[in-house]
PDB file of C-alpha atoms and ligand atoms in Angstrom:
ATOM      1  CA  MET L   1      30.931   4.497  17.908  1.00  0.00           C
ATOM      2  CA  PRO L   2      29.877   1.881  15.387  1.00  0.00           C
ATOM      3  CA  GLU L   3      27.721   3.208  12.564  1.00  0.00           C
ATOM      4  CA  LEU L   4      25.628   1.282  10.063  1.00  0.00           C
ATOM      5  CA  PRO L   5      28.521  -0.322   8.113  1.00  0.00           C
ATOM      6  CA  GLU L   6      30.212  -1.583  11.291  1.00  0.00           C
ATOM      7  CA  VAL L   7      26.947  -3.027  12.607  1.00  0.00           C
ATOM      8  CA  GLU L   8      26.260  -4.650   9.249  1.00  0.00           C
ATOM      9  CA  THR L   9      29.745  -6.169   9.318  1.00  0.00           C
ATOM     10  CA  VAL L  10      29.146  -7.575  12.790  1.00  0.00           C
ATOM     11  CA  ARG L  11      25.797  -9.003  11.615  1.00  0.00           C
ATOM     12  CA  ARG L  12      27.461 -10.698   8.671  1.00  0.00           C
ATOM     13  CA  GLY L  13      30.114 -12.118  10.979  1.00  0.00           C
ATOM     14  CA  LEU L  14      27.464 -13.529  13.306  1.00  0.00           C
ATOM     15  CA  LEU L  15      25.301 -14.999  10.530  1.00  0.00           C
ATOM     16  CA  PRO L  16      27.136 -18.314  10.064  1.00  0.00           C
ATOM     17  CA  VAL L  17      27.170 -19.087  13.789  1.00  0.00           C
ATOM     18  CA  MET L  18      23.715 -17.801  14.764  1.00  0.00           C
ATOM     19  CA  GLU L  19      21.185 -17.927  11.942  1.00  0.00           C
ATOM     20  CA  GLY L  20      19.288 -21.202  11.843  1.00  0.00           C
ATOM     21  CA  ARG L  21      20.995 -22.366  15.046  1.00  0.00           C
ATOM     22  CA  ARG L  22      19.500 -23.055  18.439  1.00  0.00           C
ATOM     23  CA  ILE L  23      20.733 -21.325  21.587  1.00  0.00           C
ATOM     24  CA  LEU L  24      21.772 -24.161  23.886  1.00  0.00           C
ATOM     25  CA  ARG L  25      22.633 -21.992  26.876  1.00  0.00           C
ATOM     26  CA  ALA L  26      22.407 -18.301  27.679  1.00  0.00           C
ATOM     27  CA  GLU L  27      24.437 -16.689  30.462  1.00  0.00           C
ATOM     28  CA  VAL L  28      23.432 -13.214  31.560  1.00  0.00           C
ATOM     29  CA  ASN L  29      26.071 -11.969  33.962  1.00  0.00           C
ATOM     30  CA  ARG L  30      24.585  -8.683  35.126  1.00  0.00           C
ATOM     31  CA  PRO L  31      21.137  -7.114  35.400  1.00  0.00           C
ATOM     32  CA  ASP L  32      21.781  -4.144  33.143  1.00  0.00           C
ATOM     33  CA  LEU L  33      23.826  -2.572  30.390  1.00  0.00           C
ATOM     34  CA  ARG L  34      22.802   0.957  29.473  1.00  0.00           C
ATOM     35  CA  TRP L  35      19.303   0.014  30.629  1.00  0.00           C
ATOM     36  CA  PRO L  36      18.051  -3.006  32.576  1.00  0.00           C
ATOM     37  CA  LEU L  37      18.216  -6.232  30.597  1.00  0.00           C
ATOM     38  CA  PRO L  38      14.836  -7.920  30.048  1.00  0.00           C
ATOM     39  CA  GLU L  39      13.426 -10.008  32.857  1.00  0.00           C
ATOM     40  CA  GLN L  40      14.285 -13.698  32.756  1.00  0.00           C
ATOM     41  CA  MET L  41      16.409 -13.030  29.710  1.00  0.00           C
ATOM     42  CA  ALA L  42      18.439 -16.248  30.000  1.00  0.00           C
ATOM     43  CA  GLU L  43      15.297 -18.399  30.304  1.00  0.00           C
ATOM     44  CA  ARG L  44      13.639 -16.658  27.352  1.00  0.00           C
ATOM     45  CA  LEU L  45      16.681 -17.249  25.134  1.00  0.00           C
ATOM     46  CA  THR L  46      17.519 -20.810  26.149  1.00  0.00           C
ATOM     47  CA  GLY L  47      16.420 -23.432  23.627  1.00  0.00           C
ATOM     48  CA  ARG L  48      15.293 -20.854  21.070  1.00  0.00           C
ATOM     49  CA  ARG L  49      16.266 -21.118  17.440  1.00  0.00           C
ATOM     50  CA  VAL L  50      17.459 -17.979  15.653  1.00  0.00           C
ATOM     51  CA  GLU L  51      15.179 -17.892  12.624  1.00  0.00           C
ATOM     52  CA  ALA L  52      16.731 -14.801  11.068  1.00  0.00           C
ATOM     53  CA  LEU L  53      19.481 -12.344  11.936  1.00  0.00           C
ATOM     54  CA  ARG L  54      18.604  -8.931  10.537  1.00  0.00           C
ATOM     55  CA  ARG L  55      19.640  -5.315  10.935  1.00  0.00           C
ATOM     56  CA  ARG L  56      17.580  -2.167  11.348  1.00  0.00           C
ATOM     57  CA  SER L  57      19.619   1.032  11.548  1.00  0.00           C
ATOM     58  CA  LYS L  58      22.336   0.309  14.128  1.00  0.00           C
ATOM     59  CA  TYR L  59      20.410  -2.542  15.756  1.00  0.00           C
ATOM     60  CA  ILE L  60      21.032  -6.232  15.167  1.00  0.00           C
ATOM     61  CA  LEU L  61      17.758  -8.169  15.361  1.00  0.00           C
ATOM     62  CA  ALA L  62      17.698 -11.896  16.088  1.00  0.00           C
ATOM     63  CA  ASP L  63      14.200 -13.278  15.407  1.00  0.00           C
ATOM     64  CA  LEU L  64      13.616 -16.279  17.680  1.00  0.00           C
ATOM     65  CA  ASP L  65      11.268 -19.187  17.031  1.00  0.00           C
ATOM     66  CA  GLY L  66       9.243 -18.391  20.155  1.00  0.00           C
ATOM     67  CA  GLY L  67       7.920 -15.178  18.637  1.00  0.00           C
ATOM     68  CA  GLU L  68      10.313 -12.771  20.302  1.00  0.00           C
ATOM     69  CA  THR L  69      13.188 -10.809  18.774  1.00  0.00           C
ATOM     70  CA  LEU L  70      16.462 -10.111  20.540  1.00  0.00           C
ATOM     71  CA  LEU L  71      17.570  -6.531  19.870  1.00  0.00           C
ATOM     72  CA  ILE L  72      21.278  -5.796  20.193  1.00  0.00           C
ATOM     73  CA  HIS L  73      22.929  -2.377  20.126  1.00  0.00           C
ATOM     74  CA  LEU L  74      26.707  -2.193  20.475  1.00  0.00           C
ATOM     75  CA  GLY L  75      26.725   1.270  22.062  1.00  0.00           C
ATOM     76  CA  MET L  76      30.139   2.950  22.204  1.00  0.00           C
ATOM     77  CA  SER L  77      32.412   0.045  23.030  1.00  0.00           C
ATOM     78  CA  GLY L  78      30.331  -3.119  22.630  1.00  0.00           C
ATOM     79  CA  ARG L  79      32.075  -6.066  20.980  1.00  0.00           C
ATOM     80  CA  MET L  80      30.790  -9.394  19.772  1.00  0.00           C
ATOM     81  CA  LEU L  81      33.270 -12.243  20.092  1.00  0.00           C
ATOM     82  CA  ILE L  82      32.897 -15.604  18.442  1.00  0.00           C
ATOM     83  CA  ALA L  83      34.701 -18.692  19.661  1.00  0.00           C
ATOM     84  CA  GLN L  84      34.387 -22.298  18.654  1.00  0.00           C
ATOM     85  CA  ALA L  85      34.824 -25.252  20.991  1.00  0.00           C
ATOM     86  CA  GLU L  86      36.583 -27.200  18.270  1.00  0.00           C
ATOM     87  CA  VAL L  87      38.742 -26.106  15.423  1.00  0.00           C
ATOM     88  CA  GLY L  88      36.346 -25.449  12.634  1.00  0.00           C
ATOM     89  CA  VAL L  89      35.181 -22.373  10.830  1.00  0.00           C
ATOM     90  CA  PHE L  90      36.998 -20.150  13.297  1.00  0.00           C
ATOM     91  CA  HIS L  91      40.465 -21.126  14.322  1.00  0.00           C
ATOM     92  CA  HIS L  92      40.523 -20.073  17.918  1.00  0.00           C
ATOM     93  CA  ALA L  93      39.765 -22.008  21.057  1.00  0.00           C
ATOM     94  CA  LEU L  94      37.303 -20.919  23.723  1.00  0.00           C
ATOM     95  CA  PRO L  95      39.044 -18.211  25.741  1.00  0.00           C
ATOM     96  CA  ALA L  96      38.662 -17.721  29.471  1.00  0.00           C
ATOM     97  CA  ALA L  97      35.767 -15.461  30.423  1.00  0.00           C
ATOM     98  CA  GLU L  98      36.713 -11.800  30.624  1.00  0.00           C
ATOM     99  CA  LYS L  99      35.606  -9.137  33.051  1.00  0.00           C
ATOM    100  CA  HIS L 100      33.197  -7.408  30.690  1.00  0.00           C
ATOM    101  CA  ASP L 101      31.603 -10.521  29.166  1.00  0.00           C
ATOM    102  CA  HIS L 102      28.030  -9.560  30.001  1.00  0.00           C
ATOM    103  CA  VAL L 103      26.015 -11.978  27.862  1.00  0.00           C
ATOM    104  CA  VAL L 104      27.295 -15.313  26.556  1.00  0.00           C
ATOM    105  CA  LEU L 105      25.300 -17.477  24.171  1.00  0.00           C
ATOM    106  CA  THR L 106      26.395 -21.056  23.550  1.00  0.00           C
ATOM    107  CA  MET L 107      24.961 -22.289  20.278  1.00  0.00           C
ATOM    108  CA  GLU L 108      23.923 -25.892  19.612  1.00  0.00           C
ATOM    109  CA  ASP L 109      27.096 -26.676  17.675  1.00  0.00           C
ATOM    110  CA  GLY L 110      29.342 -25.419  20.487  1.00  0.00           C
ATOM    111  CA  ALA L 111      30.075 -21.953  19.087  1.00  0.00           C
ATOM    112  CA  ARG L 112      30.090 -19.269  21.735  1.00  0.00           C
ATOM    113  CA  VAL L 113      28.922 -15.723  21.051  1.00  0.00           C
ATOM    114  CA  THR L 114      29.958 -13.204  23.701  1.00  0.00           C
ATOM    115  CA  PHE L 115      28.774  -9.634  24.126  1.00  0.00           C
ATOM    116  CA  ASN L 116      31.597  -7.728  25.841  1.00  0.00           C
ATOM    117  CA  ASP L 117      31.139  -4.063  26.662  1.00  0.00           C
ATOM    118  CA  ALA L 118      33.547  -2.241  28.982  1.00  0.00           C
ATOM    119  CA  ARG L 119      31.608   1.037  29.050  1.00  0.00           C
ATOM    120  CA  ARG L 120      28.134  -0.498  28.999  1.00  0.00           C
ATOM    121  CA  PHE L 121      26.496   1.949  26.604  1.00  0.00           C
ATOM    122  CA  GLY L 122      25.200  -1.027  24.661  1.00  0.00           C
ATOM    123  CA  MET L 123      21.751  -2.501  25.086  1.00  0.00           C
ATOM    124  CA  MET L 124      19.796  -5.712  24.613  1.00  0.00           C
ATOM    125  CA  ASP L 125      16.066  -6.208  24.727  1.00  0.00           C
ATOM    126  CA  LEU L 126      13.474  -8.863  23.931  1.00  0.00           C
ATOM    127  CA  TRP L 127      10.306  -7.775  22.138  1.00  0.00           C
ATOM    128  CA  PRO L 128       7.472  -9.517  20.266  1.00  0.00           C
ATOM    129  CA  THR L 129       8.607  -9.925  16.649  1.00  0.00           C
ATOM    130  CA  ALA L 130       5.168  -9.110  15.267  1.00  0.00           C
ATOM    131  CA  ASP L 131       5.187  -5.785  17.104  1.00  0.00           C
ATOM    132  CA  LEU L 132       8.806  -4.840  16.529  1.00  0.00           C
ATOM    133  CA  ALA L 133       8.055  -1.676  14.581  1.00  0.00           C
ATOM    134  CA  ALA L 134       6.479  -0.297  17.748  1.00  0.00           C
ATOM    135  CA  HIS L 135       9.601  -0.797  19.906  1.00  0.00           C
ATOM    136  CA  PRO L 136      10.455   2.609  21.422  1.00  0.00           C
ATOM    137  CA  LEU L 137      13.938   2.588  19.871  1.00  0.00           C
ATOM    138  CA  LEU L 138      12.718   1.613  16.395  1.00  0.00           C
ATOM    139  CA  ALA L 139       9.357   3.372  16.140  1.00  0.00           C
ATOM    140  CA  GLY L 140      10.617   6.797  15.128  1.00  0.00           C
ATOM    141  CA  LEU L 141      13.306   5.678  12.695  1.00  0.00           C
ATOM    142  CA  GLY L 142      13.292   6.892   9.113  1.00  0.00           C
ATOM    143  CA  PRO L 143      13.923   4.619   6.125  1.00  0.00           C
ATOM    144  CA  GLU L 144      17.017   2.471   5.691  1.00  0.00           C
ATOM    145  CA  PRO L 145      19.558   4.050   3.320  1.00  0.00           C
ATOM    146  CA  PHE L 146      19.472   0.976   1.067  1.00  0.00           C
ATOM    147  CA  GLY L 147      15.695   0.597   1.231  1.00  0.00           C
ATOM    148  CA  ASN L 148      13.286   1.549  -1.541  1.00  0.00           C
ATOM    149  CA  ASP L 149      11.645   4.083   0.776  1.00  0.00           C
ATOM    150  CA  PHE L 150      14.815   6.162   0.811  1.00  0.00           C
ATOM    151  CA  SER L 151      14.305   7.571  -2.670  1.00  0.00           C
ATOM    152  CA  GLU L 152      15.292  10.860  -4.243  1.00  0.00           C
ATOM    153  CA  THR L 153      11.625  11.915  -4.189  1.00  0.00           C
ATOM    154  CA  TYR L 154      11.385  11.066  -0.500  1.00  0.00           C
ATOM    155  CA  LEU L 155      14.498  13.025   0.475  1.00  0.00           C
ATOM    156  CA  ALA L 156      13.569  16.058  -1.616  1.00  0.00           C
ATOM    157  CA  GLU L 157      10.113  16.173   0.000  1.00  0.00           C
ATOM    158  CA  ARG L 158      11.428  15.539   3.507  1.00  0.00           C
ATOM    159  CA  LEU L 159      14.053  18.282   3.316  1.00  0.00           C
ATOM    160  CA  ARG L 160      12.263  20.938   1.294  1.00  0.00           C
ATOM    161  CA  GLY L 161      12.424  24.356   2.932  1.00  0.00           C
ATOM    162  CA  ARG L 162      14.195  23.194   6.092  1.00  0.00           C
ATOM    163  CA  ALA L 163      16.393  25.806   7.770  1.00  0.00           C
ATOM    164  CA  MET L 164      18.866  23.400   9.360  1.00  0.00           C
ATOM    165  CA  PRO L 165      22.366  22.719   8.011  1.00  0.00           C
ATOM    166  CA  VAL L 166      22.424  19.669   5.755  1.00  0.00           C
ATOM    167  CA  LYS L 167      24.782  17.935   8.186  1.00  0.00           C
ATOM    168  CA  ALA L 168      22.166  18.090  10.946  1.00  0.00           C
ATOM    169  CA  ALA L 169      19.439  16.887   8.567  1.00  0.00           C
ATOM    170  CA  LEU L 170      21.378  13.753   7.639  1.00  0.00           C
ATOM    171  CA  LEU L 171      22.179  12.996  11.276  1.00  0.00           C
ATOM    172  CA  ASP L 172      18.457  13.097  12.097  1.00  0.00           C
ATOM    173  CA  GLN L 173      17.499   9.424  12.469  1.00  0.00           C
ATOM    174  CA  ARG L 174      13.864  10.269  11.620  1.00  0.00           C
ATOM    175  CA  ILE L 175      14.948  11.388   8.145  1.00  0.00           C
ATOM    176  CA  VAL L 176      17.326   8.521   7.395  1.00  0.00           C
ATOM    177  CA  ALA L 177      18.294   5.723   9.789  1.00  0.00           C
ATOM    178  CA  GLY L 178      21.787   4.593  10.695  1.00  0.00           C
ATOM    179  CA  LEU L 179      24.018   7.485   9.670  1.00  0.00           C
ATOM    180  CA  GLY L 180      26.439   8.967  12.191  1.00  0.00           C
ATOM    181  CA  ASN L 181      29.041  11.704  12.130  1.00  0.00           C
ATOM    182  CA  ILE L 182      31.630   9.802  10.102  1.00  0.00           C
ATOM    183  CA  TYR L 183      29.494   8.695   7.158  1.00  0.00           C
ATOM    184  CA  VAL L 184      27.590  11.984   6.945  1.00  0.00           C
ATOM    185  CA  CYS L 185      30.945  13.772   6.494  1.00  0.00           C
ATOM    186  CA  GLU L 186      31.979  11.229   3.875  1.00  0.00           C
ATOM    187  CA  ALA L 187      28.663  11.353   1.987  1.00  0.00           C
ATOM    188  CA  LEU L 188      28.692  15.163   1.854  1.00  0.00           C
ATOM    189  CA  HIS L 189      32.204  15.073   0.422  1.00  0.00           C
ATOM    190  CA  ASP L 190      31.086  12.517  -2.144  1.00  0.00           C
ATOM    191  CA  ALA L 191      28.145  14.788  -3.096  1.00  0.00           C
ATOM    192  CA  ARG L 192      30.365  17.920  -3.148  1.00  0.00           C
ATOM    193  CA  ILE L 193      28.139  19.706  -0.636  1.00  0.00           C
ATOM    194  CA  SER L 194      29.434  21.626   2.370  1.00  0.00           C
ATOM    195  CA  PRO L 195      28.163  20.391   5.754  1.00  0.00           C
ATOM    196  CA  GLU L 196      27.364  24.002   6.648  1.00  0.00           C
ATOM    197  CA  ARG L 197      24.950  24.578   3.747  1.00  0.00           C
ATOM    198  CA  ARG L 198      21.393  25.252   4.889  1.00  0.00           C
ATOM    199  CA  VAL L 199      18.971  22.795   3.342  1.00  0.00           C
ATOM    200  CA  ARG L 200      16.629  25.538   2.111  1.00  0.00           C
ATOM    201  CA  ASP L 201      19.516  27.098   0.160  1.00  0.00           C
ATOM    202  CA  MET L 202      20.171  23.866  -1.725  1.00  0.00           C
ATOM    203  CA  THR L 203      18.659  23.094  -5.102  1.00  0.00           C
ATOM    204  CA  GLU L 204      16.571  19.955  -5.503  1.00  0.00           C
ATOM    205  CA  ALA L 205      19.265  18.610  -7.830  1.00  0.00           C
ATOM    206  CA  GLU L 206      21.800  18.962  -5.013  1.00  0.00           C
ATOM    207  CA  ILE L 207      19.524  17.291  -2.482  1.00  0.00           C
ATOM    208  CA  VAL L 208      18.894  14.251  -4.666  1.00  0.00           C
ATOM    209  CA  THR L 209      22.638  13.672  -5.215  1.00  0.00           C
ATOM    210  CA  LEU L 210      22.795  12.851  -1.510  1.00  0.00           C
ATOM    211  CA  VAL L 211      20.921   9.571  -2.036  1.00  0.00           C
ATOM    212  CA  PRO L 212      23.526   7.849  -4.252  1.00  0.00           C
ATOM    213  CA  ALA L 213      26.338   9.525  -2.276  1.00  0.00           C
ATOM    214  CA  ILE L 214      25.094   8.045   1.005  1.00  0.00           C
ATOM    215  CA  ARG L 215      24.633   4.618  -0.553  1.00  0.00           C
ATOM    216  CA  ASP L 216      28.079   4.694  -2.154  1.00  0.00           C
ATOM    217  CA  VAL L 217      29.996   5.582   1.003  1.00  0.00           C
ATOM    218  CA  LEU L 218      28.069   3.008   3.050  1.00  0.00           C
ATOM    219  CA  ALA L 219      28.526   0.297   0.421  1.00  0.00           C
ATOM    220  CA  ARG L 220      32.272   0.969   0.263  1.00  0.00           C
ATOM    221  CA  ALA L 221      32.537   0.775   4.046  1.00  0.00           C
ATOM    222  CA  ILE L 222      30.547  -2.475   4.197  1.00  0.00           C
ATOM    223  CA  GLU L 223      32.804  -3.923   1.516  1.00  0.00           C
ATOM    224  CA  ALA L 224      35.881  -2.882   3.514  1.00  0.00           C
ATOM    225  CA  GLY L 225      34.285  -4.393   6.609  1.00  0.00           C
ATOM    226  CA  GLY L 226      33.895  -7.669   4.775  1.00  0.00           C
ATOM    227  CA  SER L 227      37.620  -7.751   4.126  1.00  0.00           C
ATOM    228  CA  SER L 228      38.479  -6.959   7.735  1.00  0.00           C
ATOM    229  CA  LEU L 229      35.994  -9.619   8.847  1.00  0.00           C
ATOM    230  CA  ARG L 230      38.037 -12.269   7.107  1.00  0.00           C
ATOM    231  CA  ASP L 231      41.130 -10.994   8.938  1.00  0.00           C
ATOM    232  CA  TYR L 232      39.384 -11.020  12.290  1.00  0.00           C
ATOM    233  CA  ARG L 233      38.205 -14.570  11.857  1.00  0.00           C
ATOM    234  CA  GLN L 234      41.800 -15.608  11.510  1.00  0.00           C
ATOM    235  CA  ALA L 235      42.860 -13.507  14.496  1.00  0.00           C
ATOM    236  CA  ASP L 236      40.875 -13.589  17.721  1.00  0.00           C
ATOM    237  CA  GLY L 237      37.257 -13.855  16.673  1.00  0.00           C
ATOM    238  CA  GLU L 238      36.368 -10.292  17.548  1.00  0.00           C
ATOM    239  CA  LEU L 239      33.897  -8.533  15.334  1.00  0.00           C
ATOM    240  CA  GLY L 240      33.132  -4.872  15.126  1.00  0.00           C
ATOM    241  CA  TYR L 241      36.222  -2.708  15.107  1.00  0.00           C
ATOM    242  CA  PHE L 242      38.347  -2.063  12.103  1.00  0.00           C
ATOM    243  CA  GLN L 243      40.040   0.930  10.568  1.00  0.00           C
ATOM    244  CA  HIS L 244      38.579   2.356   7.417  1.00  0.00           C
ATOM    245  CA  SER L 245      40.341   4.781   5.159  1.00  0.00           C
ATOM    246  CA  PHE L 246      38.213   7.913   5.074  1.00  0.00           C
ATOM    247  CA  ARG L 247      38.347  10.647   2.466  1.00  0.00           C
ATOM    248  CA  VAL L 248      37.731  13.600   4.798  1.00  0.00           C
ATOM    249  CA  TYR L 249      36.833  12.290   8.262  1.00  0.00           C
ATOM    250  CA  GLY L 250      39.744  12.757  10.691  1.00  0.00           C
ATOM    251  CA  ARG L 251      41.933  14.278   7.953  1.00  0.00           C
ATOM    252  CA  GLU L 252      42.107  17.958   8.998  1.00  0.00           C
ATOM    253  CA  GLY L 253      45.004  19.754   7.279  1.00  0.00           C
ATOM    254  CA  LEU L 254      45.613  16.930   4.785  1.00  0.00           C
ATOM    255  CA  PRO L 255      45.082  17.196   1.029  1.00  0.00           C
ATOM    256  CA  CYS L 256      41.612  16.460  -0.342  1.00  0.00           C
ATOM    257  CA  LEU L 257      41.570  12.997  -1.911  1.00  0.00           C
ATOM    258  CA  ARG L 258      39.290  13.924  -4.806  1.00  0.00           C
ATOM    259  CA  PRO L 259      41.320  13.478  -8.004  1.00  0.00           C
ATOM    260  CA  GLY L 260      42.325  16.871  -9.359  1.00  0.00           C
ATOM    261  CA  CYS L 261      41.224  18.833  -6.262  1.00  0.00           C
ATOM    262  CA  VAL L 262      43.894  21.034  -4.669  1.00  0.00           C
ATOM    263  CA  GLY L 263      41.910  21.667  -1.467  1.00  0.00           C
ATOM    264  CA  THR L 264      42.956  20.986   2.122  1.00  0.00           C
ATOM    265  CA  VAL L 265      40.538  19.280   4.488  1.00  0.00           C
ATOM    266  CA  ARG L 266      39.106  21.609   7.133  1.00  0.00           C
ATOM    267  CA  ARG L 267      37.411  20.868  10.435  1.00  0.00           C
ATOM    268  CA  VAL L 268      34.566  22.908  11.857  1.00  0.00           C
ATOM    269  CA  VAL L 269      32.424  22.200  14.909  1.00  0.00           C
ATOM    270  CA  GLN L 270      28.662  21.940  14.357  1.00  0.00           C
ATOM    271  CA  SER L 271      26.339  21.205  17.276  1.00  0.00           C
ATOM    272  CA  GLY L 272      29.356  20.142  19.311  1.00  0.00           C
ATOM    273  CA  ARG L 273      30.609  17.627  16.751  1.00  0.00           C
ATOM    274  CA  SER L 274      33.452  17.869  14.265  1.00  0.00           C
ATOM    275  CA  SER L 275      32.650  18.193  10.582  1.00  0.00           C
ATOM    276  CA  PHE L 276      35.439  17.499   8.110  1.00  0.00           C
ATOM    277  CA  PHE L 277      35.136  18.845   4.582  1.00  0.00           C
ATOM    278  CA  CYS L 278      37.048  20.264   1.639  1.00  0.00           C
ATOM    279  CA  PRO L 279      36.215  23.968   1.094  1.00  0.00           C
ATOM    280  CA  VAL L 280      37.364  23.784  -2.536  1.00  0.00           C
ATOM    281  CA  CYS L 281      35.212  20.967  -3.938  1.00  0.00           C
ATOM    282  CA  GLN L 282      32.345  21.112  -1.431  1.00  0.00           C
ATOM    283  CA  ARG L 283      29.978  24.050  -1.779  1.00  0.00           C
TER     284      ARG L 283
HETATM  285 ZN1   ZN E   1      38.378  18.763  -2.530  1.00  0.00          ZN
END
């Protein structure tokens, strides 16, 4: 499941073909993904210029010149594919349409952006840009990890006295937006805090270390995504899936990667999801 860094990488990949460009043609090949697609979606997209391509949490937001914003969520298996009619920025020709090509946007310069999603857990919606904060999927979201609102003061106040394990707190999208299982595990390792620690048992000094830890692991992943993006452009134009090297996630039984630590990564299950951590350097 793509988390914030993967979505940000996809956004950056789409920027040069979408931002500032007009949508010449929109093909909507089925009525629904996870939920019904908006009514008259193709008509509402056709001829619109993408004024800005932004991200909020795990959503890509394309602000259109007609006053609506196209929301895109990749779900579990959603992929964005970019193809160019002529050899140009991307060196691959337009491929034949595939079975799970649900939405295809042809941009004014001939570039084609395809949303392909075999499992259809993804979603798209159109919503008035001015009222976007009220969209049901965005309204309850906490601050962005890189935003000024996500400060040490904020996190300390938000978490003070809570009984839940710190892992659960960081997965709560109302507290901080965009984190999933992978990057919470990585951030807790970075901050040397066990995922099983109860928030109310943590000192304020420990809580505030989570802010730079979260930003560091996300920034590293976005940087790695940037590198893989360059590879993908040369390959088949697909954006969105690449293999990161994680420090604890998926590394059960392997040595901790913290320099000087002799620990072995352990896996425990919390609320039905795997937590990976080092019991020696994470307390
Ligand atoms: Zn360790």
